[in-house]
Coordinates of C-alpha atoms in Angstrom, one line a residue:
X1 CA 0.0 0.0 0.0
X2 CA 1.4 3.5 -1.0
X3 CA 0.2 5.7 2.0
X4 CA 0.4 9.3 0.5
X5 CA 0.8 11.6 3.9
X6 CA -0.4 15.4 3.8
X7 CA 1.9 17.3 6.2
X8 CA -0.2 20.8 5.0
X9 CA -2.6 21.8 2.7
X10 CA -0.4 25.1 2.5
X11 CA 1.6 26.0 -0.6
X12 CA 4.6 28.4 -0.9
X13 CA 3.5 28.5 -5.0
X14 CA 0.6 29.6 -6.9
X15 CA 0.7 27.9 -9.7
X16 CA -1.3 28.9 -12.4
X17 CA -2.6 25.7 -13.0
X18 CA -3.4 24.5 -9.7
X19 CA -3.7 27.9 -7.5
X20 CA -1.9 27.1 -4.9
X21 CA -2.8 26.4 -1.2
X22 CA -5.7 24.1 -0.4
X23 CA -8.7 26.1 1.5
X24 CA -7.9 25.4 5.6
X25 CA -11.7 23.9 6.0
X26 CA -11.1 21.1 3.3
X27 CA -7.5 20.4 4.0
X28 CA -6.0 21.9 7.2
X29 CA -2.7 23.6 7.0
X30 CA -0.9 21.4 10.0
X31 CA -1.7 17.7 11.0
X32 CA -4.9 17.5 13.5
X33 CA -4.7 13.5 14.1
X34 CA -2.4 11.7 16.6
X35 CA 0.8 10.6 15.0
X36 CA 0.4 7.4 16.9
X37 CA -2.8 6.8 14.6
X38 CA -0.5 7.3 11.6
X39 CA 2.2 4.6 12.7
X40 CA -0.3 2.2 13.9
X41 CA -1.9 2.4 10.4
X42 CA 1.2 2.2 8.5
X43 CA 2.8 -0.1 10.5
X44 CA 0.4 -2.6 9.7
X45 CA 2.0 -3.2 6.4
X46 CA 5.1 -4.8 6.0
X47 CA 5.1 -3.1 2.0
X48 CA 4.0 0.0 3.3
X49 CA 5.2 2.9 1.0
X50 CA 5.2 6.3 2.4
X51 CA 4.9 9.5 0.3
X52 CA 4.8 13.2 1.4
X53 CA 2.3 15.5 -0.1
X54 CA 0.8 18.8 0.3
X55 CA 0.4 21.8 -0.4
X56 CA 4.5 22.0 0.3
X57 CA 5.4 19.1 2.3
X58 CA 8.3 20.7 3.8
X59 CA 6.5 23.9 4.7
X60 CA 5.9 21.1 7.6
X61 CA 9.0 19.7 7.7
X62 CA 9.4 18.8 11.3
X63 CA 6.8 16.3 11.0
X64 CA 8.4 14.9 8.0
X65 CA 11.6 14.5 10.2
X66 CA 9.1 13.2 12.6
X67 CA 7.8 10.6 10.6
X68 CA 11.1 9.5 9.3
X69 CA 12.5 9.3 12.4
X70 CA 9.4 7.5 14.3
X71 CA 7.3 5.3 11.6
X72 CA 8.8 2.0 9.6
X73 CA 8.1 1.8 6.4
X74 CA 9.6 0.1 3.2
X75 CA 10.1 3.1 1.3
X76 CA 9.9 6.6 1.8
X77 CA 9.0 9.1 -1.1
X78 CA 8.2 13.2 -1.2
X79 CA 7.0 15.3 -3.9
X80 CA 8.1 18.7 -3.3
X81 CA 8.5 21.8 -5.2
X82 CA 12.4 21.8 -4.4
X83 CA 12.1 25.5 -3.1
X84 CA 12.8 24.7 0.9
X85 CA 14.9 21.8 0.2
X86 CA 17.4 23.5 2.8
X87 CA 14.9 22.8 5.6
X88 CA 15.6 19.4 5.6
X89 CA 19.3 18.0 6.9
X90 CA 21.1 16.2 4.6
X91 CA 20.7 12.9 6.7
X92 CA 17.5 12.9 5.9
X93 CA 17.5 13.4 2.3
X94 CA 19.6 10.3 1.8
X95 CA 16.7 8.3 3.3
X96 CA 14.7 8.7 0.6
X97 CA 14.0 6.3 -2.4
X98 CA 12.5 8.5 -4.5
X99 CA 12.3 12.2 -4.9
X100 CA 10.0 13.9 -7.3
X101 CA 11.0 18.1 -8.0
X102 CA 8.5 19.8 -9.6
X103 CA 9.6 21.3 -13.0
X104 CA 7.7 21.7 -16.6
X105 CA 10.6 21.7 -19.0
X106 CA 12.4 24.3 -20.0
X107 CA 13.7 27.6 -17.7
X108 CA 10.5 29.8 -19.8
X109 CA 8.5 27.1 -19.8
X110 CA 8.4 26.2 -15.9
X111 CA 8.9 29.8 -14.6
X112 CA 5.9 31.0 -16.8
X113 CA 3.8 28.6 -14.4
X114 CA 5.0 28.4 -11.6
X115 CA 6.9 31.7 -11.2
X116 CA 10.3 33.9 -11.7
X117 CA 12.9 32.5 -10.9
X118 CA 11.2 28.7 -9.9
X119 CA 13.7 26.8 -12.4
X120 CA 16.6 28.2 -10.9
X121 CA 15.6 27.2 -7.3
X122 CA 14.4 23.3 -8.5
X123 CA 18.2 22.7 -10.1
X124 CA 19.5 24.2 -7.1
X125 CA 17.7 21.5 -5.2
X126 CA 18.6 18.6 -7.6
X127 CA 22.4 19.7 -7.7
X128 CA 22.5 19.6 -4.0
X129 CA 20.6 16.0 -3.7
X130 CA 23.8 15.3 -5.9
X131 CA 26.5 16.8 -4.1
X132 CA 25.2 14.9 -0.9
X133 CA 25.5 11.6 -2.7
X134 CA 22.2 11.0 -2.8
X135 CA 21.7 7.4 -4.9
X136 CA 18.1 7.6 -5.2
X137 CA 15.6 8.3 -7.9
X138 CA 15.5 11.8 -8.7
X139 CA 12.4 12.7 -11.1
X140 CA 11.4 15.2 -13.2
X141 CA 7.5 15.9 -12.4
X142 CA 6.2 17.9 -15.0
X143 CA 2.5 19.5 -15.8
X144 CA 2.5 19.9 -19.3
X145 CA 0.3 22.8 -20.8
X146 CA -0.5 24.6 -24.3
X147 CA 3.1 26.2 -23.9
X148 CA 4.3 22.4 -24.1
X149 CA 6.5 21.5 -26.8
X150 CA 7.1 17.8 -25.3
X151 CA 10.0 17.1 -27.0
X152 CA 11.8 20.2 -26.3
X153 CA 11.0 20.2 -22.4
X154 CA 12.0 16.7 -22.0
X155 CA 15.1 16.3 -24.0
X156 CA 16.1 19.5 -22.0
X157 CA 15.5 18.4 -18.9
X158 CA 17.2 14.6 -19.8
X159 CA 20.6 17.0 -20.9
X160 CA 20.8 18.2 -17.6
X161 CA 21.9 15.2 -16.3
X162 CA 20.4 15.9 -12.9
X163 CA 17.2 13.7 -12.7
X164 CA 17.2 9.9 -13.5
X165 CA 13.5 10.1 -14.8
X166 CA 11.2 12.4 -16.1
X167 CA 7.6 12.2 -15.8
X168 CA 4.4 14.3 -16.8
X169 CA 0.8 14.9 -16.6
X170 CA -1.7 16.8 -18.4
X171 CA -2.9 19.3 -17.4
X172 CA -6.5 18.2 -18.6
X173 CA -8.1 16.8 -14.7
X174 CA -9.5 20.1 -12.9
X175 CA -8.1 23.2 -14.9
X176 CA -10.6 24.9 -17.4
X177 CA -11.0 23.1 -20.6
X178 CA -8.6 24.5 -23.4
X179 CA -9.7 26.3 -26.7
X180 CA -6.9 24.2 -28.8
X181 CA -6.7 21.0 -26.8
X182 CA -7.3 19.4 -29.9
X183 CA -4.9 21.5 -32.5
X184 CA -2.3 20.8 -29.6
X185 CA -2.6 17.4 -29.1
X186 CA -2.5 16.8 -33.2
X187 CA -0.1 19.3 -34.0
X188 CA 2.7 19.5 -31.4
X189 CA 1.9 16.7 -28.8
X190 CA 1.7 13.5 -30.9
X191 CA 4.7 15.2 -33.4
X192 CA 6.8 15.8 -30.2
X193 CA 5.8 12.5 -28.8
X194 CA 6.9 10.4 -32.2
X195 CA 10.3 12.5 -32.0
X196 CA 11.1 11.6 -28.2
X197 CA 10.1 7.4 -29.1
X198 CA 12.7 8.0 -31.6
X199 CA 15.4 9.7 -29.6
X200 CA 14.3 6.8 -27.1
X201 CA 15.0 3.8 -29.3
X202 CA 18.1 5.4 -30.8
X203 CA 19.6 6.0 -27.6
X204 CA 18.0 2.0 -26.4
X205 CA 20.4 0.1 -29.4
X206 CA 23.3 2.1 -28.5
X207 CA 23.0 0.8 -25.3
X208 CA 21.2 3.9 -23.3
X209 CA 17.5 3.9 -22.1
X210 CA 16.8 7.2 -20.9
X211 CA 14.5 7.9 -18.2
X212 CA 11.5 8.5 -20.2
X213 CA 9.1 7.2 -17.1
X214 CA 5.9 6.7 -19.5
X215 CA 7.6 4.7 -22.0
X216 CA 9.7 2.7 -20.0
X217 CA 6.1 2.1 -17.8
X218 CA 4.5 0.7 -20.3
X219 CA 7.5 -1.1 -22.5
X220 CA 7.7 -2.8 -19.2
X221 CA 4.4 -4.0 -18.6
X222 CA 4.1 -5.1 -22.6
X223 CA 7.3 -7.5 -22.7
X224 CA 7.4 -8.5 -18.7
X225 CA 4.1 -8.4 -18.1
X226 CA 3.8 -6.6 -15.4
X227 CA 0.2 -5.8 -13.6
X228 CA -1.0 -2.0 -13.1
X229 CA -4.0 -0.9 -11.3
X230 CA -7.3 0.3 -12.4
X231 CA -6.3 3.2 -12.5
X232 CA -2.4 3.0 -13.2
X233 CA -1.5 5.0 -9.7
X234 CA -3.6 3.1 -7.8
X235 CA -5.6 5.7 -6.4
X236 CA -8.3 3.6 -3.9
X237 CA -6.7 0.4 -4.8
X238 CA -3.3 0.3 -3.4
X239 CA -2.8 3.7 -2.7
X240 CA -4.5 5.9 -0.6
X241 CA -4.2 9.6 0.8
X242 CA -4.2 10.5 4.7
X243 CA -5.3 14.4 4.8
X244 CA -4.2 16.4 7.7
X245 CA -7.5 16.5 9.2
X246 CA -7.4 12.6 9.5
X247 CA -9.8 11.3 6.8
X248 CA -8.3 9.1 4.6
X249 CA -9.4 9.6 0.8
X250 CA -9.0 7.0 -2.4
X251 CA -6.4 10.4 -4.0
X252 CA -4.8 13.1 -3.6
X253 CA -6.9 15.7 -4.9
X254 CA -9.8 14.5 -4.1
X255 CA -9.9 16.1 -0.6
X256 CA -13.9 16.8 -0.5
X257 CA -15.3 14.4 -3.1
X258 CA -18.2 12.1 -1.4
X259 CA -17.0 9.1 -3.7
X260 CA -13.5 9.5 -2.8
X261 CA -13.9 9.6 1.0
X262 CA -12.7 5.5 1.8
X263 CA -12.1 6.4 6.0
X264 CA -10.2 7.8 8.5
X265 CA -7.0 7.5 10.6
X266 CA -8.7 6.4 13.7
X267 CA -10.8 3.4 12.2
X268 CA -9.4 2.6 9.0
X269 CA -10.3 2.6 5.5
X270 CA -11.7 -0.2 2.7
X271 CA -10.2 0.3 -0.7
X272 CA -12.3 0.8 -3.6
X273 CA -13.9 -2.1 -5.5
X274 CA -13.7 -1.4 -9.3
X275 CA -12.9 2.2 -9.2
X276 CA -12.7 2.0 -12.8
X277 CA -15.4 0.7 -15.2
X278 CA -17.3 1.4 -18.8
X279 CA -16.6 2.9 -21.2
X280 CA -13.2 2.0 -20.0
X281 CA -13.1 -1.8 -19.8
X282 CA -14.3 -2.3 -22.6
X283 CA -11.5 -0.4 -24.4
X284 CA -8.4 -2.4 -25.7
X285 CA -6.0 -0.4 -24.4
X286 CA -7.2 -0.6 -20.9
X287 CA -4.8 -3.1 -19.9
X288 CA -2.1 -0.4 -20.5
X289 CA -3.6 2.9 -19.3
X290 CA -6.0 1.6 -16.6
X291 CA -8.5 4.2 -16.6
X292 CA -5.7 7.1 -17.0
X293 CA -6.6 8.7 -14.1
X294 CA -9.0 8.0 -11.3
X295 CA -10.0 11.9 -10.7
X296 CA -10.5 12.7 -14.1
X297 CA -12.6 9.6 -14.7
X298 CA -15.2 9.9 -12.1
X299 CA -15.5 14.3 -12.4
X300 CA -15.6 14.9 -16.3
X301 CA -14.6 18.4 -15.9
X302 CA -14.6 18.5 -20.1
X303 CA -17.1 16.4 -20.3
X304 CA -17.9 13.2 -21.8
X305 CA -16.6 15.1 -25.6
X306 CA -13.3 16.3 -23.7
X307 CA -12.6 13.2 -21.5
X308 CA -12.7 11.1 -25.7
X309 CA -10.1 14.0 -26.2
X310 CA -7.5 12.9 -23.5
X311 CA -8.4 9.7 -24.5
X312 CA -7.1 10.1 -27.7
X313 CA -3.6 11.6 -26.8
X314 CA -3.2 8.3 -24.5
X315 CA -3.8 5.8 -26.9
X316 CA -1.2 7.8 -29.5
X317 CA 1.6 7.3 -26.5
X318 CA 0.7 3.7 -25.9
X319 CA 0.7 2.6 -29.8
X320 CA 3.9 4.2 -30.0
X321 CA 5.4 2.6 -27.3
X322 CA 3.8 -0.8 -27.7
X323 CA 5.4 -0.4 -32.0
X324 CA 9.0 -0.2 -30.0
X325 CA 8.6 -3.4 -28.3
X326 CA 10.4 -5.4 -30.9
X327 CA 13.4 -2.9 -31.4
X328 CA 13.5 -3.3 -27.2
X329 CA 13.1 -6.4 -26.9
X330 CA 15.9 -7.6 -30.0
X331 CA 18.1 -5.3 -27.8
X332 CA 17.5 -6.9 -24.8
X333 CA 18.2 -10.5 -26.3
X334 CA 21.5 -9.2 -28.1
X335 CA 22.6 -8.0 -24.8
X336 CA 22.9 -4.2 -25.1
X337 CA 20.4 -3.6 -22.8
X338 CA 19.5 -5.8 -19.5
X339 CA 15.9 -5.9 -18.7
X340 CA 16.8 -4.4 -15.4
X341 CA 17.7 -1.3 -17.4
X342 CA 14.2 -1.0 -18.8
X343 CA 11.9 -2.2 -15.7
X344 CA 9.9 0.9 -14.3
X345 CA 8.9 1.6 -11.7
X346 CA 10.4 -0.5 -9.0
X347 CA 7.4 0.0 -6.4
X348 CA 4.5 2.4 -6.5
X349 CA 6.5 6.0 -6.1
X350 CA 3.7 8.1 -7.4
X351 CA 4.6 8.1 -10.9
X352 CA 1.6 8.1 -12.0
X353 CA 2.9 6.1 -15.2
X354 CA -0.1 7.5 -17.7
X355 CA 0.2 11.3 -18.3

């Protein structure tokens, strides 16, 4: 079970894409529960994955030290804007598994968003997890928007040599719907997305596989046959968000949905039973995009039209990674790559593995 732990609903950003700070009334700005709650719950599971979330995770960071220092757990994960990464001692950084920095690409790009001088701040961060010898994954979390070229953004952030994945999400689940979703997705996503597979398979017979988290995702699961969720991060399945107030909900930003509401930290929580369903199931690519994503599934912001849209951008990344497989998997057999090399992810880390 991935255990996704609020330690605020506050944010130091305002993103223009997600606004910033969750109201106090929905998700409280410092833990209300018992920690004792917490590690009972969590130490339950021998598996247990631990993620921090927020709001700014480290805008709490004493009870992330807390945590750390006080609750067992196979794995420990944050995703964090990088902007306070000085808050938390080195020490503690190194006990990490995985650590996901926000950034959208390119210095124009992600400032644009997220605000002057954000880009400079989130390499800062990544150098220093670096210099302190850190050795685990370092990721790339990026919202992709209109401004998106998806080649450019990745392929820049892969040069940098700082992160050892790169990830991304639409920005199609709770934002208003766009004017030229459609021109985008034709005209610079799927383009851009048929240049990185290239790049990708290039780089793959020479030896390389860059950490292009989607299509190593679902190369994996096509030639090892490894099982996803319904949806893909698990969201009410095997993973499941603890909000500061105590209630425990099926994801992330679903902190007031009546559907998403599964318990709380006192009594416990039942995962969802078929989260996912029609017109989804039904689909043939299901078995590799699980639903996409849970949020966007059950709210329809765009609509039943819109949600067809997203649908369509999906199945363009899947077909493309799924035409790879037999370059991959001659590489794997002629030795130049190990399947260890292409396996992704290791556990449940939040990658939410479908954009």
């Amino acid at each position: 079970m991935l255990y996704i732990v609020f330690t605020t609903g506050q944010c130091n950003l305002k993103c223009d894409y997600c606004g910033g700070s969750f109201p106090r009334e929905k998700v409280p700005w410092e833990i209300e529960y018992d920690l004792a709650n917490l590690k009972r719950l969590i130490e339950k599971d021998d598996e247990a994955v631990v993620a921090f979330y927020g709001g700014e995770p480290l805008l709490n960071y004493k009870k992330v030290i807390w945590i750390l220092d006080n609750i067992k757990a196979k794995h420990f994960v944050i995703q964090t804007n990088g902007l306070l990464y000085h808050m938390l001692p080195d020490e503690y950084w190194r006990r990490f598994d995985t650590v996901l920095l926000s950034i959208d690409g390119r210095r124009e790009i992600t400032n644009k968003h997220r605000g002057a001088g954000v880009y400079e701040k989130v390499l800062e961060a990544a150098k220093h997890l670096r210099k302190i010898g850190f050795q685990g994954d370092v990721i790339a979390r990026m919202t992709v928007t209109q401004d998106t070229d998806i080649y450019e953004d990745v392929s820049h952030l892969l040069s940098l040599n700082l992160f050892n994945h790169i990830h991304w999400q639409l920005d199609v689940v709770w934002s208003d719907r766009w004017r030229n979703f459609t021109e985008w997705r034709d005209n610079s996503y799927k383009p851009g997305l048929r240049r990185l597979m290239s790049l990708w398979i290039t780089r793959i017979k020479k030896g390389k596989v860059l950490g292009i988290a989607p299509f190593k995702a679902i190369a994996s699961q096509a030639i090892f046959g490894n099982v996803y969720n319904a949806p893909p991060c698990g969201s009410g399945v095997n993973s499941v968000s603890i909000l500061t107030n105590g209630k425990i909900t099926a994801c992330p930003i679903a902190v007031s949905e009546n559907w998403a509401l599964l318990g709380d930290i006192k009594t416990g929580f039942k995962p969802m039973q078929r989260p996912i369903l029609e017109p989804c199931i039904s689909c043939p690519y299901f078995n590799y995009c699980g639903g996409r994503c849970l949020y966007a599934y059950r709210e329809r912001y765009w609509g039943d039209s819109g949600f067809r849209e997203v649908c369509e951008a999906t199945k363009t990344l899947i077909k493309l990674v799924l035409a790879s497989v037999p370059a991959i998997i001659e590489s794997i057999d002629s030795g130049v790559i190990s399947p260890e090399d292409l396996l992704y992810p290791p556990f449940n880390n939040t990658v939410e593995i479908i954009p």
